[in-house]
Short mmCIF file of C-alpha atoms in Angstrom, two decimals:
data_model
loop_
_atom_site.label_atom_id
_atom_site.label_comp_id
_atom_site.label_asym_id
_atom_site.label_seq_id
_atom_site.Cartn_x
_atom_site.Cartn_y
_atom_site.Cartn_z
CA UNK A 107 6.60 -63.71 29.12
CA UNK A 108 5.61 -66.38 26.75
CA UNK A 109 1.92 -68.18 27.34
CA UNK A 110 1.37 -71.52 25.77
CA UNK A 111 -2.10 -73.18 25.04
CA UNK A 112 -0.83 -76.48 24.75
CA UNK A 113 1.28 -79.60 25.99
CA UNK A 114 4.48 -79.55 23.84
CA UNK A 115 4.80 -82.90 21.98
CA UNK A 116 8.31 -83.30 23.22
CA UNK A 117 10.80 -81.73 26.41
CA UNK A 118 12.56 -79.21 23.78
CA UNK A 119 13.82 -76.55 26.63
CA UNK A 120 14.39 -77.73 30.31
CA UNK A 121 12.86 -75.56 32.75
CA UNK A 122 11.96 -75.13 36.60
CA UNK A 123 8.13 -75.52 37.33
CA UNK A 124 6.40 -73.87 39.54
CA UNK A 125 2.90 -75.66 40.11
CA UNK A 126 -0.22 -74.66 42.03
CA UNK A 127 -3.56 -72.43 41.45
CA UNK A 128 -2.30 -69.19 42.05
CA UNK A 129 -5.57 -67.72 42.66
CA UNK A 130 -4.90 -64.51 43.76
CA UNK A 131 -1.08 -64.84 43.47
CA UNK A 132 -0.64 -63.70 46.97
CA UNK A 133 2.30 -63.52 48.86
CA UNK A 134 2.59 -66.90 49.32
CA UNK A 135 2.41 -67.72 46.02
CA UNK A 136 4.93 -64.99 45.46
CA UNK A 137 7.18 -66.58 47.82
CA UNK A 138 6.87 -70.08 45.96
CA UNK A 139 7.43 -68.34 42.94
CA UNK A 140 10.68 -66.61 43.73
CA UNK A 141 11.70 -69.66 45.01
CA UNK A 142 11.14 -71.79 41.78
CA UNK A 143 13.46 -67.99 40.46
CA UNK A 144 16.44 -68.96 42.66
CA UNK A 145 16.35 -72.23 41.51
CA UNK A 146 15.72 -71.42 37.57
CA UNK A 147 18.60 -68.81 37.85
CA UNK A 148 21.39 -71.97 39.86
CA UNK A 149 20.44 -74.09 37.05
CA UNK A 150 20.44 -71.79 33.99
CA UNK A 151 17.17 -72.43 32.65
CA UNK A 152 13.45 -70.63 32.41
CA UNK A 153 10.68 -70.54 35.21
CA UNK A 154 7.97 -71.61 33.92
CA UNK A 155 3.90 -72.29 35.41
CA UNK A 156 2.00 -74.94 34.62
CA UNK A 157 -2.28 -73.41 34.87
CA UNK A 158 -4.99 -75.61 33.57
CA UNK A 159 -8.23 -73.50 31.39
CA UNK A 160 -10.74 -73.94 32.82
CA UNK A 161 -10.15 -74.11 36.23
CA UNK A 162 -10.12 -77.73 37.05
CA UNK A 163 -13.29 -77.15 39.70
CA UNK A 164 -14.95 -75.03 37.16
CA UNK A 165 -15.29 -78.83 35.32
CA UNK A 166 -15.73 -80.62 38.30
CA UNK A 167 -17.97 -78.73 39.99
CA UNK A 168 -20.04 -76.70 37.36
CA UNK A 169 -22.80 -75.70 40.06
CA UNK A 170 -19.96 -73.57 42.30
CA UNK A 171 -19.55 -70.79 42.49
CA UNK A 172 -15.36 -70.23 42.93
CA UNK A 173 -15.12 -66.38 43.54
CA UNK A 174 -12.07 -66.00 42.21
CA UNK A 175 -9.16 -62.96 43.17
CA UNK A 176 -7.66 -62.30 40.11
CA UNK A 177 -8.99 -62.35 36.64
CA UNK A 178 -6.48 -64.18 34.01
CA UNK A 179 -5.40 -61.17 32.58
CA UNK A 180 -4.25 -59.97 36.07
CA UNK A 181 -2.59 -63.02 37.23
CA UNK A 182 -0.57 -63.54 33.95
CA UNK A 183 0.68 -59.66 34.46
CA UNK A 184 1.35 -60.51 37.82
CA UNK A 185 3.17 -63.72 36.77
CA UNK A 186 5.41 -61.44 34.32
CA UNK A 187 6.11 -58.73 37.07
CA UNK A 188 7.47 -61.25 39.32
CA UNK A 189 9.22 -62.72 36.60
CA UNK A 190 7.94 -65.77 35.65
CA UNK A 191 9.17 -66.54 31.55
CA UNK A 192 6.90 -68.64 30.80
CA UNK A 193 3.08 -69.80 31.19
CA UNK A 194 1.68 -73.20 29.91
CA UNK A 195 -2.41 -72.66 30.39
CA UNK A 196 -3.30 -75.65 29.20
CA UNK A 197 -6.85 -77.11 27.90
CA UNK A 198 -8.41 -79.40 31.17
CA UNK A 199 -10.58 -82.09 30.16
CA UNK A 200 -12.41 -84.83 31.50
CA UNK A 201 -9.74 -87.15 30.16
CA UNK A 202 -7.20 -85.31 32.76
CA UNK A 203 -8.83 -85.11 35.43
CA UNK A 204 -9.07 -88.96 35.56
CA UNK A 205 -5.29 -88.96 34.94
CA UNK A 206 -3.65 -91.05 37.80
CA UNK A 207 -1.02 -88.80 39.80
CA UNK A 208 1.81 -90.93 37.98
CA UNK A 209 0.08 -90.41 34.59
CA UNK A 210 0.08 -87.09 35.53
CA UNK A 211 3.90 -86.75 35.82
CA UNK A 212 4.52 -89.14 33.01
CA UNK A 213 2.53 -87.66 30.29
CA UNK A 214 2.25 -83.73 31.44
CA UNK A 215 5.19 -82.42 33.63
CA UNK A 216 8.15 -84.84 32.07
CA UNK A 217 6.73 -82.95 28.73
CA UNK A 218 7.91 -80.08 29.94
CA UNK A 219 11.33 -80.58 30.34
CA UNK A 220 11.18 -80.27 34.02
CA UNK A 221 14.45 -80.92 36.12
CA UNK A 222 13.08 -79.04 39.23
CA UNK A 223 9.69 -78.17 40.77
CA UNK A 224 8.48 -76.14 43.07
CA UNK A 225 5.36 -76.62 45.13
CA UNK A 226 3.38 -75.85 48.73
CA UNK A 227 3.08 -78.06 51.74
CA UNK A 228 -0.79 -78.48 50.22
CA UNK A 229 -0.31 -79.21 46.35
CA UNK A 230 -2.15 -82.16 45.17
CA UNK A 231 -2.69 -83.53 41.71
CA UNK A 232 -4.09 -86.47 39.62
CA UNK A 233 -7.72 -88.19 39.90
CA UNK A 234 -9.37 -87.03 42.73
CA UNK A 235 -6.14 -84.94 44.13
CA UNK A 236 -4.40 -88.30 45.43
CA UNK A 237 -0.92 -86.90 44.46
CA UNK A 238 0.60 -85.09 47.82
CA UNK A 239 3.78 -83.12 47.55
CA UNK A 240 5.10 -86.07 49.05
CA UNK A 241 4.57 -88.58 45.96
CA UNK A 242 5.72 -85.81 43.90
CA UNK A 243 8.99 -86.13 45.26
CA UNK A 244 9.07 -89.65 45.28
CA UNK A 245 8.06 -89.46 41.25
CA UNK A 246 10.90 -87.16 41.13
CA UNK A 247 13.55 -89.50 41.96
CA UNK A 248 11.95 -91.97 39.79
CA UNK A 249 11.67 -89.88 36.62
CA UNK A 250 14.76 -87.11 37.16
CA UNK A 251 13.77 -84.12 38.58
CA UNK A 252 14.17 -82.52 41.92
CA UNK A 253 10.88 -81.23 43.92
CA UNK A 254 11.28 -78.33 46.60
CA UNK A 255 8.32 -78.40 49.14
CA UNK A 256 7.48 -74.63 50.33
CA UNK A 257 6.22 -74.78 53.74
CA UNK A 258 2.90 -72.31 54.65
CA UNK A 259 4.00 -68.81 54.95
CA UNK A 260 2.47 -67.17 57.95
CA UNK A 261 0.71 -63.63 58.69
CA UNK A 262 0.18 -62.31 62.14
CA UNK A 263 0.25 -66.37 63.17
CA UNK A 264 -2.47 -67.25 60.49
CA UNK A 265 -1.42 -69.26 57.12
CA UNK A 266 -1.21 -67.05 54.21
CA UNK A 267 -3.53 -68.97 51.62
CA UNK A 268 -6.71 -67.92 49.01
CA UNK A 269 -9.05 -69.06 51.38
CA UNK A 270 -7.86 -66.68 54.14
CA UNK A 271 -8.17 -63.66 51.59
CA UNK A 272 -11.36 -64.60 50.64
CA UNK A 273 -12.62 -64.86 54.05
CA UNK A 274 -11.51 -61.70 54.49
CA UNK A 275 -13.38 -60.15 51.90
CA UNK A 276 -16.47 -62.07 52.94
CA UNK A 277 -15.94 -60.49 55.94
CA UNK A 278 -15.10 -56.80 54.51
CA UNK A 279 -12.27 -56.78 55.33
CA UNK A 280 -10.37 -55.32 52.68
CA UNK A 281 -7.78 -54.13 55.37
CA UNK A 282 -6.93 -57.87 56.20
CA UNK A 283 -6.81 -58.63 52.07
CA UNK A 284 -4.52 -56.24 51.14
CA UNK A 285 -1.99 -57.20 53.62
CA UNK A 286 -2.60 -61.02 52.68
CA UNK A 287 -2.16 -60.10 49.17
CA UNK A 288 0.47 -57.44 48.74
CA UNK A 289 -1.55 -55.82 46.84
CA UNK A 290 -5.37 -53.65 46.73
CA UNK A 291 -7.79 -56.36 46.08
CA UNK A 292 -9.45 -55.02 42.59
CA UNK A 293 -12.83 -55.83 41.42
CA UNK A 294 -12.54 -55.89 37.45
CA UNK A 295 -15.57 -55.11 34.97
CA UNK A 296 -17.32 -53.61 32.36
CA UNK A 297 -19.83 -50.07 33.34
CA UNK A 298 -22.61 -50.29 32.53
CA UNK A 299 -26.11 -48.56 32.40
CA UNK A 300 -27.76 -48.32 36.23
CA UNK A 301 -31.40 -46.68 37.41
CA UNK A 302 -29.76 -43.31 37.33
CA UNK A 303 -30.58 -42.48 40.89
CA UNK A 304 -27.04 -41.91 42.33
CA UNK A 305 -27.14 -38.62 39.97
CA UNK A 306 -30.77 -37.49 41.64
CA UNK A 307 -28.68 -37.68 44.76
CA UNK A 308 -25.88 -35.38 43.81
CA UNK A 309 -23.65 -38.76 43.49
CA UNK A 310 -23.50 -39.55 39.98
CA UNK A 311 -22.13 -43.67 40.22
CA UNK A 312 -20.54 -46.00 37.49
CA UNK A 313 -22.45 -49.32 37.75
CA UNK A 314 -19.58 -52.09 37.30
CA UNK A 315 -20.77 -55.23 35.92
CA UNK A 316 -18.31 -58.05 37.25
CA UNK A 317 -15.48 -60.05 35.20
CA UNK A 318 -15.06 -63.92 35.37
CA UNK A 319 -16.72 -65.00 38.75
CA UNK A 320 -14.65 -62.71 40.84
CA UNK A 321 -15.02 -63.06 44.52
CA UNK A 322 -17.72 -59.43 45.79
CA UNK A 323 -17.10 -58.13 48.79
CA UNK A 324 -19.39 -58.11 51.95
CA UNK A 325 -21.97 -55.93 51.37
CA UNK A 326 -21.40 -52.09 52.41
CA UNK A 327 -18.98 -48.77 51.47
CA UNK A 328 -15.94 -49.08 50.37
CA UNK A 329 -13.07 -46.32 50.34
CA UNK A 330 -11.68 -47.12 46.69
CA UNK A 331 -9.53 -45.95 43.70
CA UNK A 332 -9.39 -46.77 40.03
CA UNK A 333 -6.81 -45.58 37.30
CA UNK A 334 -8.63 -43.52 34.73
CA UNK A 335 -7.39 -42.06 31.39
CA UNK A 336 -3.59 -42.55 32.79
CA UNK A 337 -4.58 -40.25 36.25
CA UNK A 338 -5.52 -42.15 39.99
CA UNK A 339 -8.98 -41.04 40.56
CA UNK A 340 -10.37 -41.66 44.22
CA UNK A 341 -14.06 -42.45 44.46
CA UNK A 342 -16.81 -44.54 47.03
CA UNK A 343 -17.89 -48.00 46.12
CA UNK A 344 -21.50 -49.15 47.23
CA UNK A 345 -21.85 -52.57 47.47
CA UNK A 346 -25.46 -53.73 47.60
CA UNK A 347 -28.90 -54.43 47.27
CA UNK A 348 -30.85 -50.57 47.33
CA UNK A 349 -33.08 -51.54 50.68
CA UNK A 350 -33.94 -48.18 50.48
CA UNK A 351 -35.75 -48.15 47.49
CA UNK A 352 -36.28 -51.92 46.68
CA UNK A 353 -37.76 -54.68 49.24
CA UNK A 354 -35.98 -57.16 46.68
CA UNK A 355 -33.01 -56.71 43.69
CA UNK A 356 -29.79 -58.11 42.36
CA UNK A 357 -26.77 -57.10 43.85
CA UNK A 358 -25.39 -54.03 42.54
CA UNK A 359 -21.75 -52.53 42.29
CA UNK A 360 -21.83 -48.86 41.76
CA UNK A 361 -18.59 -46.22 42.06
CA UNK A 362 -18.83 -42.34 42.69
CA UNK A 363 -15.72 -40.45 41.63
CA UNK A 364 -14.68 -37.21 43.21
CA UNK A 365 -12.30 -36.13 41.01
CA UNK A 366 -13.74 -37.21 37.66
CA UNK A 367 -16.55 -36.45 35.26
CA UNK A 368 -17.41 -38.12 31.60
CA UNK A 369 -18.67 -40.83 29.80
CA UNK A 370 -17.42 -44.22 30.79
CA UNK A 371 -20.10 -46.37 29.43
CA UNK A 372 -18.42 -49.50 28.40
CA UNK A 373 -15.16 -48.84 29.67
CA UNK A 374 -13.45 -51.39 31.45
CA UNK A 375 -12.36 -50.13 35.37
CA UNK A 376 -10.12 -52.09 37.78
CA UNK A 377 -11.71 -50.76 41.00
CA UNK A 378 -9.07 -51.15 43.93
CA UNK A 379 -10.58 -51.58 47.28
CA UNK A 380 -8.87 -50.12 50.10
CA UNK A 381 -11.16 -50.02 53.37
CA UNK A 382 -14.89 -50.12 54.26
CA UNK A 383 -16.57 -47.56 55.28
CA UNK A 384 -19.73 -48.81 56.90
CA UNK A 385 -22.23 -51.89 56.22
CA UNK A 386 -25.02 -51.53 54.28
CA UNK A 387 -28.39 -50.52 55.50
CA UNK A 388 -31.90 -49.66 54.76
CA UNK A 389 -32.56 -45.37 54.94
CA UNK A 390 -36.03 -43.86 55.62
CA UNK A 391 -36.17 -42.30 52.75
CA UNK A 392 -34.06 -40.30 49.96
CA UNK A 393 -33.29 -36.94 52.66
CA UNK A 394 -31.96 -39.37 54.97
CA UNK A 395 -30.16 -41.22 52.60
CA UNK A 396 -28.35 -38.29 50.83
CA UNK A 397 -26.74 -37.57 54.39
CA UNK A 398 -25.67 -40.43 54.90
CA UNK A 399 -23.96 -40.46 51.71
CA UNK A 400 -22.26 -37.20 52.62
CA UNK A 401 -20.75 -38.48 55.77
CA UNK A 402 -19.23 -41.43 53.77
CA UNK A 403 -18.08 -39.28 51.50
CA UNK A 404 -16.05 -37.25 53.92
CA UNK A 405 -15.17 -40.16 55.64
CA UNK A 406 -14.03 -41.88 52.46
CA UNK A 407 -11.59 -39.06 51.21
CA UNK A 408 -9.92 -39.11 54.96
CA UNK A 409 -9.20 -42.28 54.48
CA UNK A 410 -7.88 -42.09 51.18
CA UNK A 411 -5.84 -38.76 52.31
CA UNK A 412 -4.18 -40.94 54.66
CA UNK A 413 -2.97 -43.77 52.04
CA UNK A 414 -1.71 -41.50 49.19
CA UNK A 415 -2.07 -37.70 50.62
CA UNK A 416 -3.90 -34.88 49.52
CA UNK A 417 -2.54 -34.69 46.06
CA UNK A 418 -4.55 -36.61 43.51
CA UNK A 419 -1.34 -37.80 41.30
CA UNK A 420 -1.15 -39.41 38.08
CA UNK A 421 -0.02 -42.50 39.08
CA UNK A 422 0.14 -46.46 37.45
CA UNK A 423 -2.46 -48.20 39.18
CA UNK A 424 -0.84 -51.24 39.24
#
């Protein structure tokens, strides 16, 4: 798959577009983007996406906080799995985001060499988002190219959408994510150094310092896995705060392995979050504590049994 910084100054190659956020890419995304792969293949040309770096709220809206579900690196291998050929992530300035929505299809999409795009129910573009899916196919006639509007795909009754997933997540419900996303929901970072104190408990922990505003899950135990050194490794994910041992702190993300011991200090983990386990909650004391982590423990590795068996595999973690 081919990733291009920039606007090419002329069409050169025709292509389908598929346009949107893809935050997440979940499976309504994936649906829009097969779609946008039926039509590439009819016509004999490339898929490509159209992304904008930064995100355009990022500019917008410097003072939110997005909590996004996929780091870049993960949604452009995701992108490539599915089978996307190419990616234009393309600068987004301050000039562009006053671009009227015709401006916008004038002087970035017909650039492209677009002759079909793809887009949801809920895509809008140009200053201020006044573009609907609507106007896009009107520009379409006007300018050459065909538009297919994707209408919301539908879990269980509820719209499949990046706001749903991350409500679910909020909620700790990495149950309700996964099935949302077709996919483990994975929290992406860096380990780092921590107080140390999940060793004086008998549960040594690797304290993951976040990637690129990625969307935390509620507070609590998670049942989790990570790919380590080519082998699936199973482990319990505390999500939290340490009431037991501190009236105020920052929110920490720490990881006990079962089935693994050595350094990973500066390693980066993918941490894939299957179920929680419990809420967080304040212990009286480190005895009481240290019990409680036992009984998550156990609990943790049945649950994990039950998604991949009792075999600890080497596995791609993808």
């Amino acid at each position: 798959m081919q990733i291009i910084q920039e606007l090419p100054s002329d069409p050169g190659h025709q292509c389908v577009l598929a346009l949107g956020n893809f935050d997440g890419v979940h499976l309504g995304h994936q649906r829009l983007l097969k779609s946008g792969l039926e039509q590439a293949a009819q016509k004999g040309v490339d898929l490509a996406v159209l992304l904008f770096e930064p995100h355009p709220l990022k500019l917008l809206f410097p003072e939110r906080v997005l909590g996004f579900l996929t780091t870049q690196k993960e949604q452009m291998r995701l992108f490539s799995e599915i089978g996307v050929d190419r990616v234009y992530l393309v600068p987004f300035t301050k000039e562009m985001a006053d671009t009227s929505p015709e401006g916008f299809v004038r002087d970035i999409l017909v650039k492209l060499g677009v002759i079909h795009i793809v887009v949801g129910f809920n895509y809008s573009f140009g200053a201020l988002g006044k573009g609907t899916a609507e106007d896009l196919q009107r520009y379409g006639q006007d300018y050459g190219f065909g538009v297919s509007v994707l209408q919301p795909q539908t879990f269980e009754g509820k719209v499949i959408s990046s706001t749903a997933v991350r409500k679910a997540l909020l909620n700790g419900d990495a149950v309700q994510a996964k099935k949302l996303l077709g996919r483990t929901y994975k929290l992406v970072g860096t380990v780092v150094e921590g107080e140390r104190r999940g060793h004086d408990l008998g549960y040594p922990t690797a304290n993951l310092r976040i990637y690129e505003e990625l969307i935390i899950p509620k507070r609590g135990v998670y049942a989790v896995w990570a790919e380590i050194e080519g082998r699936l490794v199973h482990g319990m994910m505390n999500i939290g705060m340490k009431p037991t041992f501190h009236e105020e702190y920052a929110l920490t993300v720490e990881i006990h392995f079962f089935d693994f011991s050595g350094d990973l200090y500066g390693m980066e983990l993918a941490i894939c979050c299957e179920e929680k386990i419990r809420d967080e909650r304040k212990f009286n004391g480190f005895d009481e504590l240290k019990g409680q982590l036992e009984r998550d423990a156990l609990k943790t590795k049945q649950v994990l049994e039950e998604i991949f068996g009792n075999p600890v595999q080497a596995v791609n973690a993808h």
